[in-house]
XYZ file of C-alpha atoms in Angstrom:
643
model
C -11.319 -0.794 26.255
C -12.040 -1.780 22.915
C -9.400 -0.720 21.086
C -8.796 -1.167 17.528
C -12.468 -3.779 16.993
C -14.595 -1.211 18.294
C -12.506 1.247 15.323
C -13.110 -1.336 12.704
C -16.649 -1.364 13.123
C -16.231 2.736 14.049
C -15.118 3.595 10.149
C -16.576 6.502 8.947
C -18.104 6.249 4.790
C -15.809 9.107 3.592
C -17.019 10.201 0.118
C -14.387 9.954 -2.502
C -16.060 11.996 -5.230
C -14.009 13.064 -8.022
C -15.214 16.623 -8.154
C -13.886 17.772 -5.258
C -10.936 20.113 -4.215
C -8.433 17.668 -2.693
C -6.243 21.144 -1.760
C -8.909 22.620 -0.427
C -8.182 22.219 2.849
C -10.008 24.815 4.530
C -12.959 21.667 6.740
C -16.129 21.662 4.753
C -16.964 20.660 7.984
C -16.136 23.224 10.842
C -19.885 23.216 12.222
C -19.856 19.502 13.537
C -16.269 19.463 14.061
C -16.709 20.285 17.999
C -19.841 17.189 18.148
C -16.852 14.900 17.096
C -14.668 15.970 19.968
C -17.200 15.963 23.284
C -16.627 12.786 24.393
C -13.694 9.755 24.622
C -17.177 7.312 22.202
C -17.112 10.797 20.354
C -13.735 11.002 19.098
C -13.166 7.396 19.666
C -15.374 6.949 16.260
C -13.139 10.444 14.200
C -9.636 8.613 15.353
C -11.898 4.985 13.233
C -12.106 7.359 9.800
C -8.337 7.683 10.063
C -7.519 4.000 9.814
C -10.352 3.855 7.768
C -8.121 5.971 4.955
C -5.888 3.022 5.158
C -4.832 1.821 1.190
C -6.086 -1.130 0.543
C -2.638 -2.602 0.437
C -3.740 -6.889 -0.770
C -6.277 -5.707 -2.592
C -6.046 -7.157 -6.009
C -8.289 -4.532 -7.431
C -7.299 -1.730 -4.823
C -3.350 -1.922 -4.643
C -0.982 -1.371 -7.936
C 1.828 -3.294 -5.908
C 0.155 -6.622 -7.470
C -1.518 -6.509 -10.594
C 0.958 -3.902 -11.854
C 3.191 -5.802 -11.305
C 5.490 -7.800 -13.382
C 4.651 -10.584 -10.709
C 1.327 -11.417 -11.759
C -0.055 -11.832 -15.272
C -3.965 -10.536 -15.679
C -6.858 -12.658 -17.639
C -8.915 -9.125 -18.613
C -12.599 -10.639 -20.093
C -16.017 -8.682 -20.076
C -16.874 -10.490 -17.738
C -15.825 -8.462 -15.404
C -16.526 -5.559 -14.048
C -13.169 -3.427 -15.839
C -12.565 -1.191 -12.455
C -10.640 -4.493 -10.880
C -7.802 -4.124 -13.155
C -7.085 -0.983 -12.816
C -3.326 -2.296 -11.800
C -3.573 -4.207 -14.814
C -3.756 -1.048 -17.172
C -1.216 0.660 -15.194
C 0.989 -1.968 -16.216
C -0.174 -2.456 -20.041
C 0.809 1.467 -20.576
C -2.832 2.878 -19.868
C -2.010 5.647 -17.575
C -2.883 9.061 -18.178
C -3.057 12.457 -16.979
C -7.825 13.475 -17.744
C -8.541 10.317 -15.342
C -5.788 9.335 -13.668
C -5.865 4.895 -12.910
C -5.651 4.480 -8.973
C -6.074 7.987 -8.247
C -4.015 8.470 -4.743
C -4.214 12.424 -5.193
C -8.532 13.359 -5.488
C -9.017 9.642 -4.434
C -11.057 7.507 -7.890
C -10.302 4.913 -10.060
C -8.981 2.146 -7.277
C -7.669 5.231 -5.399
C -8.524 6.629 -2.587
C -8.349 10.717 -1.561
C -5.228 10.736 0.343
C -5.066 14.599 1.269
C -8.480 14.216 3.276
C -7.359 11.253 5.050
C -4.357 14.405 6.097
C -7.172 16.835 6.471
C -8.116 14.255 8.707
C -5.191 14.241 10.610
C -5.054 17.512 11.746
C -8.660 18.186 12.923
C -8.026 15.442 15.207
C -5.172 16.337 16.048
C -6.291 19.842 16.893
C -9.199 19.128 18.943
C -8.344 15.745 20.724
C -7.675 18.029 23.895
C -11.248 19.367 23.760
C -11.987 16.160 25.670
C -12.998 15.895 28.090
C -11.991 13.699 31.459
C -13.401 10.325 29.826
C -10.400 10.614 27.938
C -7.528 8.691 29.939
C -3.894 10.893 29.435
C -1.982 7.789 28.592
C -5.263 7.271 25.215
C -5.137 10.621 24.841
C -1.331 9.676 24.272
C -1.769 6.722 22.680
C -4.625 8.592 20.022
C -1.784 10.825 19.759
C 0.725 9.501 18.333
C -0.774 6.855 16.390
C -2.680 9.418 14.465
C 1.122 11.528 13.757
C 1.962 8.508 12.419
C -0.610 7.779 10.227
C 0.229 11.428 8.657
C 3.897 10.528 7.753
C 2.017 6.654 6.349
C -0.071 8.975 4.392
C 2.383 11.390 2.913
C 4.931 8.803 2.936
C 2.525 6.630 0.045
C 2.246 9.374 -1.857
C 6.060 10.427 -2.096
C 6.163 6.675 -3.420
C 3.990 7.477 -5.989
C 4.085 11.177 -6.762
C 7.574 12.317 -5.884
C 7.323 15.841 -4.240
C 3.855 16.809 -2.993
C 2.120 19.042 -0.685
C 3.466 18.620 3.022
C -0.218 19.406 4.800
C 2.056 20.232 7.739
C -1.653 22.028 8.853
C -5.437 22.548 7.904
C -6.210 26.521 6.909
C -8.097 28.657 9.051
C -11.481 28.894 7.673
C -10.587 32.630 6.283
C -7.575 31.846 3.982
C -8.207 33.324 1.153
C -8.493 31.390 -2.242
C -5.073 32.619 -2.997
C -3.580 30.528 0.490
C -5.233 26.992 -0.054
C -3.954 26.928 -3.468
C -0.329 24.859 -1.876
C 3.291 24.702 -3.593
C 4.903 20.750 -3.999
C 8.108 20.674 -1.880
C 10.860 19.348 -2.789
C 11.381 16.255 -2.232
C 14.550 16.011 0.327
C 11.977 18.092 2.804
C 9.037 16.071 2.266
C 11.417 12.828 3.550
C 12.668 15.262 6.179
C 9.819 15.304 7.248
C 8.184 12.431 7.226
C 10.964 11.375 9.448
C 10.080 13.894 12.077
C 6.140 12.511 12.234
C 8.257 9.185 12.668
C 10.287 9.737 15.739
C 7.195 11.766 17.050
C 5.336 9.232 17.679
C 8.212 6.664 18.607
C 8.300 8.997 21.596
C 5.050 8.192 23.116
C 3.608 4.429 20.995
C 3.971 1.119 22.880
C 6.474 -1.071 21.957
C 4.235 -3.895 21.496
C 0.456 -5.323 22.039
C -0.140 -6.965 24.990
C -3.531 -7.525 24.405
C -4.035 -9.475 20.534
C -7.319 -10.239 21.309
C -9.277 -6.562 21.262
C -5.507 -4.773 20.350
C -3.896 -6.583 17.014
C -3.743 -3.671 13.864
C -2.546 -1.035 16.923
C -0.372 1.091 15.453
C 3.148 0.019 17.817
C 6.554 1.826 17.836
C 8.087 -0.887 15.690
C 5.563 0.092 12.876
C 6.665 4.007 13.570
C 10.480 3.066 13.545
C 10.797 0.505 9.733
C 8.651 3.356 8.814
C 11.433 5.840 8.775
C 13.218 2.843 7.805
C 11.762 3.044 4.662
C 11.137 6.363 3.910
C 15.118 6.945 4.086
C 16.516 3.908 1.715
C 13.595 5.664 -0.265
C 15.359 8.477 -0.424
C 18.742 7.073 -0.596
C 17.591 5.462 -3.758
C 18.476 5.776 -7.320
C 15.101 6.956 -8.618
C 15.138 9.873 -5.864
C 19.446 10.360 -5.548
C 20.895 11.703 -8.470
C 18.596 10.747 -10.738
C 18.618 13.216 -13.363
C 15.459 12.196 -15.201
C 13.798 14.224 -13.462
C 15.629 18.202 -13.604
C 12.351 19.889 -15.349
C 10.394 19.523 -12.229
C 10.521 23.059 -11.012
C 7.704 25.510 -9.897
C 6.195 29.108 -10.958
C 8.312 30.158 -7.882
C 11.859 28.480 -9.619
C 12.649 26.033 -7.387
C 14.077 22.769 -8.019
C 11.822 20.153 -6.744
C 14.360 16.966 -6.799
C 17.756 16.880 -6.781
C 20.200 15.737 -9.831
C 23.269 14.734 -7.372
C 23.617 11.730 -6.078
C 24.135 12.305 -1.822
C 26.150 8.853 -0.965
C 25.472 9.489 3.286
C 21.606 9.556 2.286
C 22.871 5.511 2.309
C 24.323 5.793 5.447
C 21.360 7.644 7.336
C 19.153 5.332 5.997
C 20.863 2.376 7.594
C 21.055 3.362 10.077
C 17.863 4.008 10.971
C 17.415 -0.083 10.120
C 19.591 -0.778 12.272
C 17.349 1.433 15.267
C 14.114 -0.165 13.925
C 15.451 -3.693 13.494
C 16.801 -3.445 17.388
C 13.161 -2.004 18.598
C 11.290 -5.159 16.406
C 14.051 -7.337 18.260
C 13.067 -4.953 22.150
C 9.283 -6.716 21.344
C 10.033 -10.160 20.838
C 9.823 -9.795 17.610
C 11.495 -12.750 15.400
C 10.985 -14.907 11.715
C 8.848 -17.454 11.737
C 8.865 -20.985 11.755
C 5.814 -23.031 11.290
C 5.833 -25.623 14.513
C 2.153 -26.325 14.701
C 1.894 -29.946 16.157
C -1.194 -30.827 14.696
C 0.189 -31.690 11.256
C 3.940 -33.847 11.448
C 5.954 -33.219 8.626
C 8.935 -33.841 6.413
C 11.371 -31.453 6.944
C 10.908 -30.439 3.811
C 7.771 -29.517 3.751
C 8.201 -27.300 7.749
C 10.161 -25.482 5.544
C 8.078 -24.571 2.535
C 5.084 -23.594 4.791
C 7.914 -21.601 6.845
C 7.684 -19.481 3.577
C 4.420 -18.995 2.887
C 3.380 -18.851 6.582
C 5.824 -16.155 6.802
C 2.701 -14.030 4.990
C -0.030 -16.059 5.602
C -0.090 -17.389 8.982
C -1.960 -14.174 11.079
C -0.964 -12.600 13.534
C 2.568 -14.881 13.415
C 5.632 -13.432 14.854
C 7.462 -11.859 11.959
C 4.640 -9.021 11.248
C 5.490 -5.784 11.857
C 2.920 -4.596 11.057
C -0.111 -5.723 8.902
C -3.341 -4.730 7.437
C -6.006 -5.337 9.630
C -8.612 -4.900 7.130
C -9.621 -7.459 4.952
C -8.034 -7.612 2.039
C -6.875 -11.127 1.085
C -10.166 -12.859 0.831
C -10.567 -11.285 -2.837
C -6.573 -11.876 -3.239
C -7.109 -16.123 -2.148
C -10.608 -16.571 -4.411
C -8.739 -15.165 -7.408
C -5.594 -16.780 -7.198
C -6.690 -20.688 -5.395
C -6.193 -23.162 -8.665
C -9.578 -24.934 -9.598
C -8.300 -28.531 -7.063
C -11.107 -30.743 -8.953
C -13.994 -29.805 -10.932
C -16.617 -29.192 -8.466
C -14.451 -25.969 -7.905
C -15.301 -25.156 -11.498
C -19.008 -25.960 -11.395
C -18.943 -24.339 -7.882
C -18.645 -20.896 -8.360
C -16.968 -20.246 -5.777
C -13.125 -18.349 -7.172
C -12.726 -16.894 -9.914
C -9.383 -17.381 -10.393
C -7.837 -13.958 -13.278
C -4.598 -14.348 -11.650
C -2.098 -16.036 -12.191
C 2.013 -15.838 -11.124
C 3.805 -13.962 -14.558
C 6.500 -16.947 -16.204
C 9.882 -14.165 -14.568
C 8.354 -15.008 -11.815
C 9.123 -18.288 -12.602
C 12.595 -17.901 -14.062
C 14.066 -15.425 -10.944
C 14.373 -18.274 -8.122
C 17.618 -19.511 -7.107
C 19.116 -23.139 -8.170
C 18.964 -26.157 -5.564
C 22.518 -24.268 -4.899
C 21.581 -20.857 -4.209
C 22.526 -19.444 -6.676
C 20.889 -17.629 -9.599
C 20.456 -20.355 -12.706
C 22.374 -18.562 -14.995
C 24.731 -18.622 -12.797
C 25.142 -22.160 -12.333
C 26.849 -24.748 -14.566
C 25.900 -27.858 -12.779
C 21.879 -26.105 -13.837
C 21.554 -26.710 -17.858
C 20.123 -23.261 -18.362
C 20.263 -23.497 -22.017
C 18.284 -26.557 -22.012
C 15.691 -25.324 -18.908
C 12.933 -24.983 -21.202
C 12.966 -28.929 -22.400
C 11.021 -31.973 -21.031
C 11.836 -34.113 -17.771
C 9.985 -36.957 -16.127
C 10.829 -36.545 -12.209
C 12.862 -38.970 -10.087
C 13.253 -38.891 -6.350
C 14.914 -35.858 -5.422
C 12.205 -34.079 -6.006
C 9.581 -35.902 -4.292
C 8.401 -33.807 -1.822
C 8.402 -31.355 -4.385
C 6.784 -32.986 -7.477
C 5.145 -36.111 -8.288
C 7.480 -38.587 -9.578
C 7.887 -40.621 -11.995
C 5.278 -37.176 -14.030
C 6.675 -35.282 -16.985
C 7.570 -31.695 -16.024
C 9.327 -28.988 -17.611
C 13.298 -28.504 -17.080
C 12.506 -25.569 -15.540
C 10.584 -26.658 -12.145
C 13.301 -28.887 -10.937
C 16.318 -28.234 -9.041
C 14.922 -25.382 -7.315
C 15.604 -23.589 -4.210
C 12.826 -23.993 -1.595
C 11.261 -20.951 -1.692
C 10.349 -22.136 -5.405
C 8.098 -24.963 -4.551
C 7.008 -22.434 -2.182
C 6.100 -19.816 -3.894
C 5.242 -21.901 -6.955
C 2.272 -24.588 -8.168
C 2.873 -25.469 -11.438
C 2.289 -28.643 -13.425
C 2.844 -32.261 -12.150
C 3.549 -30.402 -8.806
C 2.585 -30.607 -5.471
C 0.086 -28.450 -3.754
C -0.166 -28.783 0.686
C -3.273 -27.868 1.591
C -6.573 -26.510 1.189
C -7.616 -29.456 2.803
C -5.272 -31.331 2.841
C -2.851 -31.580 5.137
C -0.416 -34.876 5.528
C 2.790 -34.977 4.419
C 4.223 -37.238 0.561
C 3.594 -40.823 1.311
C 2.146 -40.791 4.754
C -1.541 -41.507 4.507
C -4.441 -41.653 1.243
C -4.277 -40.317 -2.325
C -6.723 -37.442 -0.828
C -5.577 -36.773 2.375
C -1.975 -35.776 0.685
C -1.028 -32.679 -1.536
C -2.453 -32.083 -4.286
C -0.642 -32.591 -7.609
C -1.351 -29.754 -10.339
C -2.266 -31.055 -12.899
C -2.519 -27.970 -15.352
C -2.645 -28.999 -19.246
C -5.431 -27.625 -20.875
C -8.973 -29.369 -20.417
C -7.228 -30.983 -17.285
C -9.093 -29.716 -13.328
C -6.326 -26.801 -12.061
C -5.829 -26.222 -16.654
C -7.888 -24.271 -19.180
C -10.914 -25.070 -19.362
C -12.955 -21.518 -20.944
C -11.915 -18.531 -21.657
C -12.269 -17.072 -18.205
C -10.356 -18.199 -14.444
C -7.250 -20.325 -15.970
C -3.377 -19.330 -15.433
C -2.163 -17.203 -18.635
C 1.410 -17.889 -17.821
C 1.095 -22.320 -16.084
C 2.268 -20.837 -12.871
C -0.062 -19.987 -9.614
C 0.333 -18.650 -7.034
C 0.472 -20.627 -3.087
C 2.162 -17.687 -0.657
C -1.005 -15.190 0.015
C -2.730 -18.674 0.152
C -3.563 -19.426 3.735
C -3.029 -23.071 3.612
C -5.883 -23.749 5.471
C -7.865 -22.180 2.579
C -10.332 -24.450 0.868
C -13.098 -25.360 -0.869
C -15.664 -28.092 0.151
C -16.918 -31.168 -1.744
C -19.614 -28.810 -3.865
C -16.352 -26.735 -4.287
C -17.444 -23.462 -2.091
C -14.844 -21.924 -0.834
C -13.989 -21.318 2.679
C -11.305 -18.295 3.260
C -9.486 -18.111 6.086
C -8.088 -14.709 7.439
C -5.355 -13.435 7.261
C -3.480 -9.946 7.771
C -1.652 -8.926 4.491
C 1.833 -8.491 5.526
C 2.755 -4.062 5.461
C 5.414 -5.166 7.030
C 7.479 -7.512 8.488
C 11.102 -8.658 9.459
C 12.820 -9.969 6.719
C 12.078 -7.511 5.043
C 13.523 -5.430 7.262
C 16.483 -7.418 7.203
C 17.237 -7.230 3.500
C 16.571 -3.504 3.597
C 19.697 -2.789 6.182
C 21.521 -5.145 3.973
C 21.172 -2.594 1.326
C 21.443 0.835 2.887
C 24.812 -0.830 4.927
C 26.147 -2.300 1.746
C 25.392 0.993 -0.040
C 27.294 3.313 2.302
C 30.518 0.672 2.196
C 32.937 1.131 -0.048
C 32.875 -2.690 0.448
C 29.913 -5.387 1.985
C 30.898 -5.945 5.618
C 30.307 -9.506 7.313
C 26.875 -7.555 8.633
C 25.826 -7.521 4.813
C 26.876 -10.786 4.348
C 24.825 -10.792 7.975
C 21.674 -10.373 7.358
C 21.214 -11.445 3.688
C 21.893 -14.420 5.318
C 19.160 -14.988 7.964
C 16.925 -14.637 5.545
C 18.686 -17.499 2.898
C 18.907 -19.657 6.211
C 15.748 -20.046 6.950
C 15.006 -21.025 2.708
C 17.263 -24.002 4.212
C 20.487 -22.421 1.503
C 23.707 -21.730 2.451
C 25.447 -18.217 3.118
C 26.162 -15.978 0.319
C 29.939 -15.674 0.271
C 29.563 -19.827 1.097
C 27.253 -20.688 -2.109
C 29.454 -18.331 -4.719
C 32.562 -19.646 -3.371
C 31.159 -22.987 -4.204
C 27.991 -23.126 -7.647
C 28.864 -19.784 -9.307
C 30.835 -18.841 -12.207
C 30.580 -15.186 -10.297
C 32.117 -16.367 -7.296
C 33.920 -13.394 -6.477
C 30.060 -11.750 -6.946
C 29.714 -11.164 -3.393
C 33.014 -9.706 -2.082
C 32.481 -5.929 -4.540
C 29.368 -4.152 -4.067
C 27.604 -3.907 -7.824
C 28.200 -7.584 -6.987
C 26.126 -7.863 -3.538
C 23.471 -5.231 -5.092
C 23.009 -7.470 -7.291
C 22.444 -10.392 -4.567
C 20.883 -7.812 -2.302
C 17.562 -7.223 -5.431
C 17.907 -10.355 -6.071
C 17.565 -12.030 -2.213
C 15.040 -9.128 -1.892
C 12.884 -10.326 -5.432
C 13.114 -13.938 -4.199
C 11.847 -13.469 -0.424
C 9.325 -10.990 -0.743
C 7.459 -11.597 -3.939
C 3.790 -11.461 -4.237
C 3.436 -9.091 -1.190
C 3.740 -5.745 -2.209
C 6.821 -5.265 -2.416
C 8.661 -6.038 -6.236
C 6.640 -2.746 -7.403
C 7.823 -0.819 -5.463
C 11.693 -2.095 -4.751
C 11.696 -1.654 -9.018
C 10.723 2.026 -8.945
C 13.402 3.063 -6.514
C 16.111 0.990 -7.801
C 15.339 2.633 -10.950
C 14.550 -0.595 -13.409
C 11.181 -0.805 -13.367
C 11.753 0.292 -17.135
C 14.027 -3.013 -18.149
C 11.119 -5.146 -16.456
C 8.739 -3.775 -17.588
C 9.010 -2.972 -21.205
C 9.655 -7.074 -20.808
C 6.417 -9.181 -23.331
C 4.675 -11.542 -20.322
C 5.307 -14.898 -21.435
C 3.683 -18.197 -20.289
C 4.029 -22.026 -21.181
C 1.233 -22.729 -23.974
C -1.162 -23.553 -21.693
C -4.298 -23.685 -24.505
C -2.338 -27.600 -25.809
C -3.600 -30.564 -23.831
C -0.647 -33.193 -24.652
C 3.407 -32.751 -23.397
C 4.712 -31.483 -26.323
C 2.538 -28.779 -26.465
C 2.082 -27.499 -23.693
C 5.995 -26.739 -22.777
C 6.507 -24.235 -25.595
C 7.427 -21.122 -23.979
C 4.366 -17.767 -26.252
C 4.634 -13.861 -26.191
C 0.690 -13.030 -24.771
C 1.404 -9.705 -24.293
C 4.098 -6.481 -24.218
C 3.922 -4.687 -21.279
C 5.240 -0.823 -21.715
C 6.521 1.462 -19.710
C 8.235 4.721 -20.764
C 10.293 6.389 -18.340
C 6.565 9.368 -17.535
C 6.077 6.278 -15.255
C 7.674 5.809 -12.584
C 5.938 9.051 -10.911
C 2.203 9.037 -11.130
C 0.362 11.914 -12.920
C -1.689 14.410 -11.918
C -4.849 15.193 -12.239
C -5.420 17.492 -15.334
C -8.500 19.676 -13.896
C -5.999 19.631 -10.756
C -3.725 21.551 -12.326
C -5.910 24.049 -13.716
C -7.158 24.446 -10.019
C -4.192 25.406 -8.795
C -1.879 27.685 -10.870
C 0.535 26.678 -8.192
C 0.877 22.690 -8.602
C 3.602 21.659 -11.312
C 2.842 17.978 -13.726
C 5.512 15.495 -12.932
C 7.823 15.104 -16.593
C 6.805 13.729 -19.700
C 3.113 13.947 -18.795
C 1.993 17.311 -20.578
């Protein structure tokens, strides 16, 4: 069996025309359906179409959780096609009802027609039993389970964008009348229960793990379905959809209220149970936190730790990955964020530096003592924008003797693993010997980011607006040649990984209890340990001016949220987390700041400036439905505040 490699080569081009009525779920290709299931090969082609609707998670032009997240800053310029900036337009408040940006309801402006995908799922499930004896029964059952999973996933992707949605449980008969296909949005809790039911059904048949990585990597497994179930239930329990009164006007023409207003703490218990079940399944499948152990590269403990942090995301099919996007979305991402390291990179033309890490992210990471920088009495928080000369204690992170911002010093290992900054080291991109172990052309690059310097502003395009580059999404073996030509090392952009699941469990468990217990600390501390940090209780006791913070539910909530934002930065997670926590209006109404990258002196460069104002009204928590869609189907209602 050729499995996923074969499936991916068979992906059928699906029209995403915005003129189609995507909730008319009567198949328009009935005459050809029976031919699609005449034999195993034809059926596998149809299975490929279902995989093909996978959202392009990790593609900066198609994933809203990249450009629309406050993790990134974007250089918009007429040099580029505006379609590359859909996410940034959302972040700047340009979402609308006439022609919605990243429209996953209809499939337009960077979005994919998800209701078409759900229709295809139903067609497959209705017809797969027609395939003859050349399809083995065990194979048929596995394919069915995969499609049931995708049916759950596509519903979930719509749900977290739009809130209550129509449930496409079955396709309408070809004889269905006009009124029958005018579907309703269903109450949110019913949507959750249906998706969970699909996950449970898929889990019963899906394989525990992929044994033939070369042929089947990327196929759906039981741990993937289990984590989706956990994510769905965490979403249901989170403040955006659990006790939120902002959307109490969301009532359809049947008089049915689509979102509840009363908080139900029992939802957190249900979510915690699902998270623990997913963890147990993942462990049974051999999934574990990634540690960089490549014997080709003898490294110091500090550099190896940084590579473990980076590699958990950017090393292909590593042992921490629960589900990676099998479609190559990371080539564009890497070429759009890899900084120029030598002047040949600028003239070579392979790099298009458009997206950089935000100043918000630079301030997010902990101090070297593992607590927030504004809580650590030993960290000069008031003087963080000042200038310092680097000493020996940053040997593996910043070039000794150079001058940089105090903000870049005395930070935790994940700061240095995730961010590139002026005077800091960058391991990889053709240089794989550790600091002090080779010549200047073999050891890590020293970032030079002031105006006119190689990684700094050298024109109106292709530079960092904030003064920070994201490292994690770039595989360390991605490199430019002597002439500046880029050779991109592919990896599987993580949709789900184990550290994410651990922190989801800690969050759900903490919220389900009156006060955190030892298990809450355990799953946060496992993640912190890989980052070289002590446990939560010890770190706050010894280094925070709020030593009692870990012992209260609200204090631990804040700790877990910051831990998620740090550990999962630049992984398309923060965007969704801020929404479900109902904190996006806090973070996304802030000004975008950065160092003054137009300056070429130390004193001029290290001045904090504002270059954009983000906008996030309450209505933006839920995507708008296109106005034309509401006119075609009077049973649909618009999300609040978009009328």
